[in-house]
Coordinates of C-alpha atoms in Angstrom, one line a residue:
Chain A
M220 CA 14.3 -11.2 0.9
K221 CA 12.0 -9.0 -0.3
A222 CA 12.6 -4.6 -0.3
L223 CA 9.7 -4.6 2.4
T224 CA 10.9 -6.7 5.4
H225 CA 14.8 -5.1 4.2
V226 CA 13.1 -2.4 5.3
T227 CA 11.1 -3.5 8.7
M228 CA 14.2 -5.1 10.1
A229 CA 16.8 -2.3 9.6
L230 CA 14.8 0.0 11.4
A231 CA 14.1 -2.8 14.2
A232 CA 17.8 -2.6 14.6
A233 CA 18.0 0.8 13.8
T234 CA 15.7 0.7 17.3
F235 CA 18.0 -0.3 19.9
V236 CA 20.6 2.1 19.1
P237 CA 20.6 3.3 22.2
G238 CA 19.6 6.6 22.0
V239 CA 17.8 6.4 18.6
L240 CA 14.4 7.2 20.0
A241 CA 15.2 10.1 22.3
L242 CA 16.7 12.5 20.0
P243 CA 13.9 14.5 19.3
S244 CA 11.2 14.1 16.7
A245 CA 13.1 15.4 13.7
E246 CA 16.3 14.5 14.3
R247 CA 14.8 11.0 15.4
S248 CA 12.7 11.1 12.0
E249 CA 16.0 11.3 10.1
V250 CA 18.2 9.1 11.5
L251 CA 15.6 6.4 11.1
L252 CA 14.8 6.9 7.5
L253 CA 18.4 6.9 6.8
A254 CA 17.7 3.5 8.5
A255 CA 15.5 2.9 6.0
A256 CA 17.3 3.2 2.9
F257 CA 20.4 2.2 4.1
G258 CA 18.3 -1.3 4.9
V259 CA 17.2 -1.2 1.1
L260 CA 19.9 0.0 -0.3
P261 CA 22.0 -2.7 -1.6
D262 CA 19.3 -4.3 -2.5
A263 CA 17.9 -1.0 -4.4
L264 CA 22.4 -0.7 -6.4
D265 CA 22.9 -4.4 -7.6
V266 CA 20.4 -3.0 -9.7
L267 CA 20.4 0.6 -11.1
V268 CA 24.2 0.8 -11.2
A269 CA 23.9 -2.4 -12.1
R270 CA 21.7 -1.1 -15.2
F271 CA 24.3 1.8 -16.0
E272 CA 27.4 -1.3 -16.3
L273 CA 29.2 -1.1 -19.7
S274 CA 30.0 -4.9 -19.6
D275 CA 28.9 -7.0 -22.2
A276 CA 28.7 -9.2 -19.5
A277 CA 24.9 -10.7 -18.0
P278 CA 23.0 -7.7 -16.0
N279 CA 22.2 -9.2 -12.8
S280 CA 25.9 -11.2 -12.8
N281 CA 27.7 -8.6 -9.7
Q282 CA 24.5 -8.8 -8.1
Q283 CA 25.1 -9.3 -4.0
L284 CA 29.0 -8.9 -4.9
W285 CA 29.9 -5.1 -4.5
S286 CA 26.7 -4.2 -3.1
H287 CA 26.1 -7.1 -0.2
S288 CA 30.0 -6.9 1.0
L289 CA 31.2 -5.5 4.1
V290 CA 34.0 -3.2 3.0
V291 CA 31.5 -0.7 1.1
A292 CA 29.0 -1.1 4.0
S293 CA 32.1 -0.7 6.3
G294 CA 32.6 2.9 3.7
F295 CA 28.9 3.7 4.1
S296 CA 29.2 3.6 7.6
L297 CA 31.8 6.2 7.9
A298 CA 30.5 8.4 5.7
A299 CA 27.2 8.3 7.3
G300 CA 29.7 9.2 10.5
G301 CA 31.4 11.2 9.7
L302 CA 29.0 13.5 7.4
L303 CA 25.8 13.4 9.8
G304 CA 27.4 13.0 13.1
E305 CA 28.1 8.8 15.5
L306 CA 24.5 7.9 15.8
A307 CA 24.1 8.0 12.6
G308 CA 27.1 6.1 11.4
W309 CA 26.1 3.3 13.6
V310 CA 21.9 3.0 12.6
V311 CA 23.8 3.2 9.1
A312 CA 26.3 0.8 9.9
L313 CA 23.5 -1.6 11.4
A314 CA 20.7 -1.2 9.3
L315 CA 23.4 -2.1 6.2
L316 CA 24.2 -5.3 8.9
T317 CA 20.6 -6.6 9.0
H318 CA 20.4 -7.0 5.2
L319 CA 23.4 -8.7 4.2
A320 CA 22.3 -11.0 7.5
L321 CA 19.2 -11.9 5.9
D322 CA 20.8 -12.2 2.5
A323 CA 23.1 -14.6 3.8
L324 CA 20.7 -17.5 4.7
G325 CA 19.7 -17.5 1.7
P326 CA 20.8 -20.0 -1.4
R327 CA 22.3 -17.6 -3.4
G328 CA 24.9 -15.5 -1.4
I329 CA 26.9 -12.8 -0.8
G330 CA 30.3 -10.6 -1.8
W331 CA 31.6 -10.5 1.8
A332 CA 34.5 -10.4 1.4
W333 CA 34.9 -8.3 -1.6
P334 CA 37.1 -6.6 -3.1
L335 CA 39.4 -9.3 -1.2
M336 CA 37.1 -12.0 -3.0
R337 CA 35.1 -11.6 -6.5
E338 CA 32.7 -14.2 -5.6
R339 CA 29.5 -14.5 -3.8
S340 CA 30.4 -17.0 -0.7
A341 CA 27.4 -19.4 -0.3
G342 CA 24.8 -19.2 1.1
L343 CA 23.3 -21.3 3.9
G344 CA 20.7 -21.6 2.2
C345 CA 18.1 -21.6 5.9
L346 CA 15.9 -19.7 4.4
L347 CA 14.2 -19.1 1.0
P348 CA 14.1 -15.5 -0.1
D349 CA 11.0 -15.5 -2.2
D350 CA 9.2 -18.0 0.3
V351 CA 6.1 -15.4 1.2
G352 CA 5.2 -16.9 4.8
L353 CA 8.6 -16.4 5.8
N354 CA 8.8 -12.7 4.1
M355 CA 5.1 -12.0 6.1
L356 CA 7.2 -13.2 9.6
V357 CA 10.0 -11.7 8.9
T358 CA 8.1 -8.5 8.1
W359 CA 6.0 -9.6 11.6
L360 CA 9.0 -9.8 13.7
G361 CA 10.2 -7.1 13.2
A362 CA 7.5 -4.9 13.8
G363 CA 7.5 -6.4 17.1
L364 CA 10.4 -5.5 18.0
V365 CA 10.0 -1.7 17.1
L366 CA 6.9 -1.6 18.8
Y367 CA 8.9 -3.9 21.6
N368 CA 11.3 -0.5 21.9
L369 CA 8.9 2.5 21.7
S370 CA 7.2 0.6 24.3
T371 CA 10.3 1.6 26.5
L372 CA 10.1 5.3 26.3
T373 CA 7.3 7.0 28.2
P374 CA 5.8 4.8 32.1
Q375 CA 2.7 4.9 30.8
T376 CA 3.0 2.1 27.6
L377 CA 6.3 0.0 30.1
T378 CA 4.1 -2.1 30.8
L379 CA 3.4 -3.3 28.0
G380 CA 6.8 -4.0 26.4
P381 CA 7.1 -7.2 28.1
S382 CA 3.0 -8.5 26.8
L383 CA 4.3 -6.8 22.9
L384 CA 7.3 -9.3 23.3
F385 CA 6.0 -12.5 24.6
W386 CA 2.5 -12.2 22.3
G387 CA 4.5 -10.3 19.3
V388 CA 7.9 -11.9 18.6
L389 CA 8.2 -14.6 20.5
V390 CA 5.8 -16.7 20.3
P391 CA 5.2 -16.0 16.4
A392 CA 8.3 -16.9 16.4
F393 CA 8.6 -20.5 18.2
V394 CA 5.0 -20.9 16.0
G395 CA 5.9 -19.7 12.0
G396 CA 9.3 -20.4 12.6
V397 CA 8.2 -24.4 13.7
R398 CA 6.0 -23.8 10.0
Y399 CA 8.5 -22.9 8.2
S400 CA 10.5 -25.8 8.9
A401 CA 8.2 -28.0 8.4
R402 CA 7.4 -26.9 5.2
R403 CA 10.7 -26.3 4.3
P404 CA 10.7 -26.9 0.7
A405 CA 14.6 -27.9 -0.5
A406 CA 17.3 -24.9 -0.8
K407 CA 17.5 -24.3 -4.8
P408 CA 20.9 -24.2 -5.9
A409 CA 22.7 -21.4 -5.2
R410 CA 23.1 -18.7 -7.4
A411 CA 20.0 -19.2 -9.1
Q412 CA 17.3 -17.8 -7.2
V413 CA 16.0 -14.6 -8.0
D414 CA 16.1 -12.8 -4.6
S415 CA 12.7 -10.4 -5.1
D416 CA 9.8 -9.7 -7.7
A417 CA 9.0 -6.1 -5.7
P418 CA 5.5 -4.9 -7.7
Chain B
M116 CA -33.5 2.8 11.7
L117 CA -30.0 3.2 11.8
I118 CA -30.0 -0.5 10.4
L119 CA -31.9 0.5 8.1
Y120 CA -30.5 3.7 6.5
T121 CA -26.9 1.1 6.6
L122 CA -29.6 -0.6 4.3
L123 CA -30.6 1.5 2.1
G124 CA -26.9 2.7 1.8
A125 CA -25.1 -0.1 1.5
L126 CA -27.6 -0.7 -2.3
G127 CA -27.2 2.6 -2.8
G128 CA -23.3 1.5 -3.3
C129 CA -24.0 -1.5 -4.4
V130 CA -25.6 0.6 -8.2
L131 CA -22.9 3.1 -7.7
G132 CA -20.1 1.2 -7.0
L133 CA -20.8 0.6 -10.9
V134 CA -20.3 4.3 -11.6
P135 CA -16.8 4.9 -11.9
A136 CA -14.2 7.8 -11.0
L137 CA -17.8 8.9 -8.3
P138 CA -16.0 8.2 -4.7
V139 CA -18.3 7.8 -2.0
S140 CA -17.4 10.6 0.1
V141 CA -18.1 12.8 -3.7
M142 CA -21.6 11.2 -3.3
M143 CA -22.2 12.5 0.4
A144 CA -21.1 16.0 0.0
L145 CA -23.2 16.1 -2.3
L146 CA -26.2 14.9 -0.3
L147 CA -24.8 16.9 2.4
S148 CA -24.6 19.9 0.8
Q149 CA -29.4 19.7 0.0
P150 CA -31.2 21.3 3.0
G151 CA -32.7 18.3 4.5
W152 CA -32.3 15.7 2.7
L153 CA -30.1 14.0 5.9
T154 CA -30.1 14.1 8.8
P155 CA -26.6 13.9 11.8
E156 CA -27.8 10.0 12.0
Q157 CA -28.6 9.6 8.5
A158 CA -25.3 10.8 7.1
V159 CA -23.4 8.4 9.4
F160 CA -25.5 4.3 9.0
G161 CA -26.5 6.0 5.4
G162 CA -22.3 7.5 4.6
L163 CA -21.6 3.7 6.5
G164 CA -22.9 1.5 3.7
L165 CA -22.2 3.4 1.2
L166 CA -18.6 1.8 2.0
V167 CA -19.4 -1.3 2.3
G168 CA -21.8 -1.5 -0.9
R169 CA -18.6 0.3 -2.8
A170 CA -16.1 -1.5 -2.0
L171 CA -17.0 -4.6 -2.9
S172 CA -19.0 -3.1 -6.0
S173 CA -16.7 -1.4 -7.3
A174 CA -14.4 -4.7 -7.8
L175 CA -16.0 -5.4 -10.8
L176 CA -15.8 -2.1 -12.4
A177 CA -12.1 -3.2 -11.4
V178 CA -11.9 -6.5 -12.9
Y179 CA -13.2 -6.6 -16.2
Q180 CA -13.5 -2.9 -17.5
V181 CA -10.0 -0.4 -17.3
T182 CA -11.1 2.3 -15.2
P183 CA -9.0 1.7 -12.2
E184 CA -9.0 3.7 -8.8
D185 CA -5.2 4.9 -5.9
G186 CA -6.9 1.2 -4.0
T187 CA -7.4 -1.0 -7.5
L188 CA -4.4 0.2 -10.0
L189 CA -3.3 -3.3 -9.2
V190 CA -6.6 -4.9 -9.5
Q191 CA -6.2 -3.9 -12.3
Q192 CA -3.2 -4.6 -14.1
C193 CA -3.6 -8.5 -11.6
A194 CA -6.6 -9.6 -13.7
R195 CA -6.3 -8.1 -16.8
R196 CA -4.2 -11.6 -18.1
Y197 CA -7.2 -13.3 -17.0
V198 CA -9.8 -10.9 -18.2
Q199 CA -8.3 -12.2 -21.7
L200 CA -8.3 -15.4 -20.6
G201 CA -12.1 -15.6 -20.3
L202 CA -11.2 -15.9 -16.2
G203 CA -12.7 -12.9 -15.6
R204 CA -15.7 -13.9 -12.9
Q205 CA -12.7 -16.6 -10.9
V206 CA -10.8 -13.2 -10.4
S207 CA -13.1 -11.3 -9.0
G208 CA -14.0 -14.3 -7.2
W209 CA -11.1 -14.4 -5.3
Y210 CA -11.9 -10.2 -4.4
G211 CA -15.0 -10.7 -2.9
L212 CA -13.8 -13.6 -1.2
G213 CA -11.3 -12.0 0.1
S214 CA -13.4 -8.3 0.6
L215 CA -16.1 -10.8 3.3
G216 CA -13.2 -11.9 5.1
G217 CA -12.3 -8.9 5.4
F218 CA -15.8 -7.7 7.0
I219 CA -15.8 -10.4 9.4
L220 CA -11.3 -10.3 10.4
M221 CA -13.2 -6.6 11.5
L222 CA -16.3 -7.9 13.4
L223 CA -14.0 -11.4 15.0
M224 CA -11.2 -8.4 16.0
A225 CA -13.2 -5.5 17.5
P226 CA -13.0 -6.2 20.4
V227 CA -10.0 -7.1 21.2
A228 CA -9.5 -3.6 18.9
V229 CA -11.0 -1.3 21.2
W230 CA -8.7 -2.1 23.6
V231 CA -6.2 -3.5 21.4
L232 CA -6.0 0.4 19.2
P233 CA -6.5 3.1 21.3
T234 CA -2.4 1.9 23.7
L235 CA -1.0 1.0 20.3
H236 CA -2.2 4.5 19.3
E237 CA -0.7 5.9 22.4
L238 CA 2.2 4.3 21.2
I239 CA 3.2 5.0 18.0
Q240 CA 1.7 8.3 18.2
P241 CA 4.4 10.1 18.4
H242 CA 6.4 8.0 15.1
W243 CA 4.2 9.2 12.5
P244 CA 6.6 10.9 10.5
W245 CA 9.4 8.3 10.1
L246 CA 7.2 5.9 10.0
V247 CA 5.0 7.0 7.1
G248 CA 8.6 8.1 6.2
S249 CA 10.0 4.8 6.0
L250 CA 7.0 3.5 3.6
G251 CA 7.4 6.4 1.3
V252 CA 11.7 5.3 1.2
L253 CA 10.2 1.7 -0.1
L254 CA 8.1 3.2 -2.7
V255 CA 10.5 5.4 -3.8
L256 CA 13.4 2.3 -3.9
G257 CA 11.0 -0.8 -3.3
P258 CA 9.3 -0.8 -6.9
Q259 CA 13.0 0.0 -8.9
I260 CA 14.3 -3.3 -7.4
Q261 CA 13.6 -6.5 -9.0
P262 CA 16.5 -8.2 -9.8
G263 CA 16.5 -10.9 -12.6
D264 CA 13.5 -8.5 -14.3
S265 CA 15.9 -8.4 -16.8
T266 CA 18.1 -11.0 -16.6
G267 CA 19.5 -11.4 -20.2
L268 CA 17.9 -8.1 -21.9
P269 CA 20.4 -6.0 -24.3
Q270 CA 22.4 -3.6 -22.6
L271 CA 19.8 -0.8 -24.7
Q272 CA 17.2 -2.8 -23.4
W273 CA 19.3 -2.6 -19.4
R274 CA 19.2 2.0 -20.1
W275 CA 16.1 2.2 -20.8
A276 CA 14.7 -0.2 -17.7
A277 CA 17.6 2.8 -16.2
W278 CA 15.1 5.9 -17.5
R279 CA 12.2 3.8 -16.6
T280 CA 13.4 3.6 -13.0
G281 CA 14.3 8.0 -13.2
V282 CA 11.0 8.4 -14.7
G283 CA 9.7 6.4 -11.4
W284 CA 11.2 8.3 -9.5
L285 CA 10.5 11.8 -10.6
T286 CA 6.1 10.7 -11.3
F287 CA 7.2 9.9 -6.8
G288 CA 8.3 13.3 -6.5
L289 CA 5.5 15.3 -8.9
A290 CA 2.8 13.9 -7.7
G291 CA 4.6 14.3 -4.1
L292 CA 4.9 18.4 -5.0
L293 CA 1.7 18.7 -7.1
G294 CA 0.3 17.7 -3.1
L295 CA 2.5 19.4 -1.1
R296 CA 0.5 22.1 -3.3
L297 CA -2.8 21.0 -2.3
V298 CA -1.9 20.8 0.8
Y299 CA -0.1 24.8 1.1
A300 CA -2.2 26.3 -1.2
H301 CA -4.8 24.6 -2.0
P302 CA -6.8 26.3 -4.9
L303 CA -9.9 25.0 -4.1
S304 CA -9.8 25.4 -0.2
N305 CA -13.7 25.9 -0.3
A306 CA -15.0 22.6 -2.1
P307 CA -16.0 20.3 0.9
F308 CA -14.2 17.0 -1.1
S309 CA -11.4 15.9 -0.3
A310 CA -8.7 17.7 -1.3
V311 CA -6.7 15.4 -3.3
W312 CA -9.8 14.0 -5.4
P313 CA -8.7 15.8 -8.2
A314 CA -5.7 14.4 -8.3
V315 CA -6.5 11.6 -7.4
V316 CA -9.0 11.2 -10.3
G317 CA -5.8 12.7 -12.9
L318 CA -3.0 10.4 -11.3
F319 CA -4.2 6.8 -11.5
T320 CA -8.2 7.2 -13.6
L321 CA -7.1 9.5 -16.9
P322 CA -4.2 7.6 -17.2
T323 CA -5.3 3.9 -18.1
V324 CA -8.3 5.1 -19.3
L325 CA -6.4 7.2 -22.0
G326 CA -4.5 4.8 -22.2
Q327 CA -7.0 2.0 -23.3
L328 CA -9.5 4.6 -25.5
V329 CA -5.2 4.7 -28.1
S330 CA -4.6 1.3 -28.0
P331 CA -8.3 -0.7 -27.0
L332 CA -7.9 -4.0 -25.3
P333 CA -11.5 -5.9 -26.0
V334 CA -13.1 -8.1 -23.0
P335 CA -13.1 -11.4 -24.8
P336 CA -16.2 -13.7 -23.6
Q337 CA -16.0 -14.9 -20.4
T338 CA -16.5 -18.1 -18.7
L339 CA -19.3 -18.4 -16.3
D340 CA -18.0 -21.8 -13.9
K341 CA -18.1 -21.1 -10.7
T342 CA -15.6 -22.5 -8.9
L343 CA -12.8 -20.8 -7.2
N344 CA -9.3 -22.5 -7.5
I345 CA -7.9 -21.3 -4.6
T346 CA -5.7 -23.2 -1.0
P347 CA -7.3 -22.8 1.9
A348 CA -3.7 -21.7 2.3
A349 CA -3.8 -18.9 0.4
L350 CA -7.3 -18.0 1.4
G351 CA -5.4 -17.1 4.3
Q352 CA -1.9 -15.9 3.1
G353 CA -4.5 -13.3 1.5
L354 CA -6.2 -12.3 4.4
F355 CA -3.9 -11.9 7.1
W356 CA -1.6 -9.5 5.1
G357 CA -4.6 -8.3 3.1
G358 CA -5.8 -7.3 6.6
L359 CA -2.2 -5.2 7.7
S360 CA -1.6 -3.6 4.8
G361 CA -5.6 -2.1 5.2
G362 CA -5.0 -2.0 7.9
V363 CA -2.0 0.0 8.0
A364 CA -3.6 2.2 5.8
A365 CA -6.4 2.8 8.1
F366 CA -4.8 3.3 11.0
F367 CA -1.6 5.7 9.6
P368 CA -1.9 9.3 9.2
G369 CA -1.9 10.6 5.5
L370 CA -2.5 8.1 4.6
S371 CA -4.4 5.4 1.2
A372 CA -6.6 3.7 0.4
G373 CA -3.9 2.5 -2.5
V374 CA -1.4 2.4 -0.5
G375 CA -2.1 -0.6 1.2
S376 CA -2.7 -2.3 -1.9
W377 CA 0.4 -1.9 -3.2
L378 CA 1.6 -2.3 0.9
V379 CA -0.6 -6.0 0.3
A380 CA 2.2 -6.6 -2.7
Q381 CA 5.1 -5.6 -1.3
Q382 CA 4.9 -9.0 -0.1
L383 CA 2.6 -10.8 -2.7
P384 CA 3.2 -11.2 -5.6
P385 CA 0.2 -10.5 -8.7
R386 CA 1.3 -13.9 -10.2
Q387 CA -0.1 -15.7 -6.3
A388 CA -3.0 -14.7 -8.3
P389 CA -5.8 -16.0 -5.8
A390 CA -4.1 -14.7 -2.4
F391 CA -3.0 -11.8 -3.9
M392 CA -6.7 -10.8 -5.5
V393 CA -8.0 -11.8 -1.2
A394 CA -5.8 -9.3 0.3
Q395 CA -6.3 -6.6 -2.5
G396 CA -9.7 -7.1 -1.8
C397 CA -9.3 -7.2 2.1
S398 CA -6.8 -4.6 2.1
Q399 CA -9.4 -2.4 0.7
V400 CA -11.9 -2.8 3.0
F401 CA -10.1 -2.3 5.9
A402 CA -8.8 1.0 4.6
T403 CA -12.1 2.3 3.5
V404 CA -14.5 0.8 5.9
G405 CA -12.8 -0.2 8.7
A406 CA -10.9 3.6 8.3
Y407 CA -14.1 4.9 9.0
L408 CA -15.1 2.8 12.0
L409 CA -12.3 3.9 13.3
L410 CA -14.3 7.2 14.4
F411 CA -16.2 5.9 16.4
M412 CA -14.3 3.8 17.6
P413 CA -14.1 4.5 22.0
G414 CA -11.4 6.1 23.5
L415 CA -9.5 6.3 20.3
Q416 CA -12.4 8.4 17.1
L417 CA -9.8 8.9 14.5
N418 CA -10.5 10.8 11.1
R419 CA -8.7 9.2 9.1
S420 CA -10.4 9.8 5.6
S421 CA -12.3 12.4 3.8
L422 CA -15.7 10.9 4.5
S423 CA -14.9 10.8 7.7
T424 CA -14.0 14.4 8.1
L425 CA -17.6 15.0 6.3
V426 CA -19.3 13.7 8.8
G427 CA -17.6 14.5 11.7
A428 CA -18.3 17.4 10.9
V429 CA -22.4 17.2 11.3
Y430 CA -22.3 14.5 14.0
T431 CA -20.6 15.0 17.4
T432 CA -22.1 11.8 19.5
F433 CA -19.8 8.9 19.5
T434 CA -20.6 7.1 22.2
P435 CA -19.5 3.4 22.9
E436 CA -23.5 2.0 21.3
V437 CA -22.7 4.2 18.0
F438 CA -19.5 2.3 17.6
Y439 CA -21.4 -1.7 18.2
W440 CA -24.4 -0.3 16.1
S441 CA -22.0 0.9 13.2
L442 CA -20.4 -2.1 13.7
G443 CA -23.6 -4.3 13.8
A444 CA -24.6 -1.7 11.1
M445 CA -21.7 -3.4 8.7
A446 CA -22.2 -6.2 9.2
L447 CA -25.1 -6.4 7.6
A448 CA -25.0 -3.8 5.5
G449 CA -21.5 -6.1 4.5
A450 CA -24.3 -9.6 3.5
L451 CA -26.5 -7.4 1.7
A452 CA -23.7 -6.4 -0.3
W453 CA -22.7 -9.4 -0.1
G454 CA -25.7 -11.3 -1.7
W455 CA -25.8 -8.3 -4.8
F456 CA -22.3 -8.8 -5.2
A457 CA -23.2 -13.1 -6.9
L458 CA -26.0 -11.7 -7.5
V459 CA -24.4 -9.3 -10.0
A460 CA -21.0 -10.5 -11.0
P461 CA -21.6 -13.9 -13.6
L462 CA -25.0 -11.0 -14.8
Y463 CA -21.5 -8.5 -15.5
A464 CA -18.8 -11.2 -16.4
R465 CA -21.1 -12.2 -19.5
V466 CA -22.6 -8.3 -20.1
A467 CA -18.8 -7.3 -19.3
P468 CA -17.6 -7.1 -23.3
R469 CA -20.0 -5.2 -25.2
L470 CA -19.0 -2.6 -21.8
Q471 CA -16.1 -2.9 -22.9
P472 CA -16.5 -0.1 -25.5
W473 CA -18.0 2.7 -24.2
M474 CA -17.0 2.4 -20.3
G475 CA -13.2 4.4 -21.5
W476 CA -15.2 7.4 -23.0
L477 CA -18.8 7.5 -19.9
T478 CA -15.7 7.5 -17.5
L479 CA -13.5 10.2 -19.7
G480 CA -16.6 12.2 -19.2
L481 CA -17.8 11.8 -16.1
S482 CA -14.6 12.4 -14.7
I483 CA -14.0 15.6 -16.0
G484 CA -18.1 16.1 -16.3
L485 CA -18.4 16.2 -12.2
V486 CA -14.7 17.5 -11.2
G487 CA -15.6 20.3 -13.6
G488 CA -19.4 20.6 -12.5
L489 CA -18.1 20.6 -9.5
L490 CA -14.7 22.6 -8.5
G491 CA -15.3 24.8 -11.6
W492 CA -12.1 25.8 -13.7
A493 CA -9.5 25.5 -10.7
G494 CA -10.8 21.5 -10.0
L495 CA -10.1 20.9 -14.6
A496 CA -6.9 22.3 -13.4
V497 CA -6.2 20.4 -10.5
L498 CA -6.6 17.4 -13.5
V499 CA -4.7 18.6 -16.2
V500 CA -2.1 19.2 -14.4
A501 CA -2.3 15.2 -12.0
T502 CA -3.5 13.6 -15.6
A503 CA 0.2 14.9 -17.5
I504 CA 2.0 14.1 -13.7
G505 CA 0.5 9.8 -13.8
L506 CA 0.8 10.2 -17.9
L507 CA 4.7 9.6 -17.3
P508 CA 4.4 6.4 -15.5
V509 CA 2.3 5.2 -18.5
L510 CA 4.0 6.2 -21.4
W511 CA 7.8 5.3 -20.3
G512 CA 7.1 1.4 -18.5
A513 CA 7.4 2.9 -14.6
P514 CA 6.0 1.5 -11.7
R515 CA 2.1 3.8 -11.6
L516 CA 2.2 3.4 -7.5
S517 CA 5.5 6.2 -7.8
A518 CA 2.5 8.1 -7.9
L519 CA 1.1 8.0 -4.0
G520 CA 3.0 10.6 -3.4
V521 CA 0.6 12.2 -3.9
F522 CA -0.3 11.4 -0.5
V523 CA 3.1 9.9 1.8
L524 CA 5.7 13.6 0.5
P525 CA 3.5 16.1 1.5
F526 CA 2.6 14.8 5.2
V527 CA 6.1 13.4 5.6
L528 CA 7.8 16.6 4.2
Q529 CA 5.3 18.6 7.1
A530 CA 5.6 16.5 10.1
L531 CA 9.6 17.1 10.0
G532 CA 9.0 20.4 10.1
W533 CA 10.1 20.7 5.6
G534 CA 6.4 21.1 4.7
E535 CA 6.3 24.8 4.8
R536 CA 9.4 25.8 3.7
L537 CA 9.9 24.0 0.7
A538 CA 6.2 25.9 -0.1
K539 CA 7.9 28.9 0.4
L540 CA 11.2 28.6 -1.0
L541 CA 8.0 27.9 -4.4
G542 CA 6.3 30.6 -3.6
W543 CA 3.4 28.6 -2.2

């Protein structure tokens, strides 16, 4: 999926972690910025680290392998938890898991079990990561979930929550999901899919 | 009379939109600096007209000439290929269609927006720092992520790509520091203009202009085919995403039309040119005209643009009637500007090849003349520093919009409470 989609979903997931939104403003911002960064980090690592690889293999042959692994995600989460506190650890874990889950739904697959298995698992092929409409829909849903969680913070906005959830998340998810299923072309073969074309 | 001021403003905006490096806030500041030239009402509605006219008209410069601002940089990069194929009129038509759609969308959404936006603002106001900061994170990490962009490249080029990434980060950081300096120790604190205007000209316009002067790319004769070749789906996608991106840029504090344009490109790749250009046109209207209208919205009255700051200083009677008047005036001005655009676009397509050779020099001269004339040596110093930073991504082929750090970084650092500490550390 595209970088903006990953960041929005990571933020949505992070706002579900109990206690995050109740933090004082500066700390809350730091924790949620961490979620945004780790939400997009696996793709960034693919590109940045691969660019310094010394092997003569095709430069993107390792894409979505080690960087999209549960082992690496656990390592980052434990490190964040140890260095910045338990809450930060959970937020980083959720941000990374959201990224891995979204990518696993695509046709390319990810390296869930690297380094135990050195091949990417086959993707489920439910989502086409380059589909513009789908990315917009998922981004919209992520933003809707964030707003829903924010609405639960104060008594004045608490009553907004159900309408936000219904009109902002459930209805678009249903309508968009039905439309996407109806027009979705056959998934391309695994590993032939270029994942993103952010400018 | 209010409508008349808006229409006059729109005509002025349409004409002045064809002059590079002259933003509406500078035009308005010049008008307001002359005592007795404008009453507050004339400033409010004339300013609205100027924005509407310029939003459409400046697209012609962005498409055919190499004189972009932050909000039209990606438009120019996408349009260049089409202009070389003689299809500039088609591209400008897509952009104009997006702008027109933006005006219509804003009119249709206004009754709902009056009800939704104040509540939404109350809901997310305490969360601006991390919401804007997340855009900053994406700005740093997102544009660097282009899996597949270097597939099959030899190692040498692969490493070159790594350097480009570093240059993108360096540009973001330096532009952010420049923005911070302008916030905490502005050398132009007495100027009635937007604090970042000379920086924006230096970061976005002049590097492209200098590149064009050093290595000119002529505009070939354009075909004058009237067909737009756009599907309803592409139009719908463009309007939806353009409206959302421009809306975010208008509603969130500390952002500019450039951020809206960059958000468009996060989901709509430039290779899907019709939808991309429609979205860019729509985003530009939301980010400029929409941001200005937020000043009049009942229950909200947000200051989200430099024009709002200028006008808000002379006009304080914001009633619901003024908001609805401004909506009606915007609709008429939009229709007028669209008529102007439809008339002038084919003419401009004819003359663009002849204008191109000296347009770069004109932009360079106007930028230096305006900044130097209005802001003096201090303004020129900011311009020179900003141009040096803006040249980095041009020379190294890094993402140009990394320079949006000039808006994003100071806001986030301030909101997190780190801005003042950093400024003190740097001796500002």
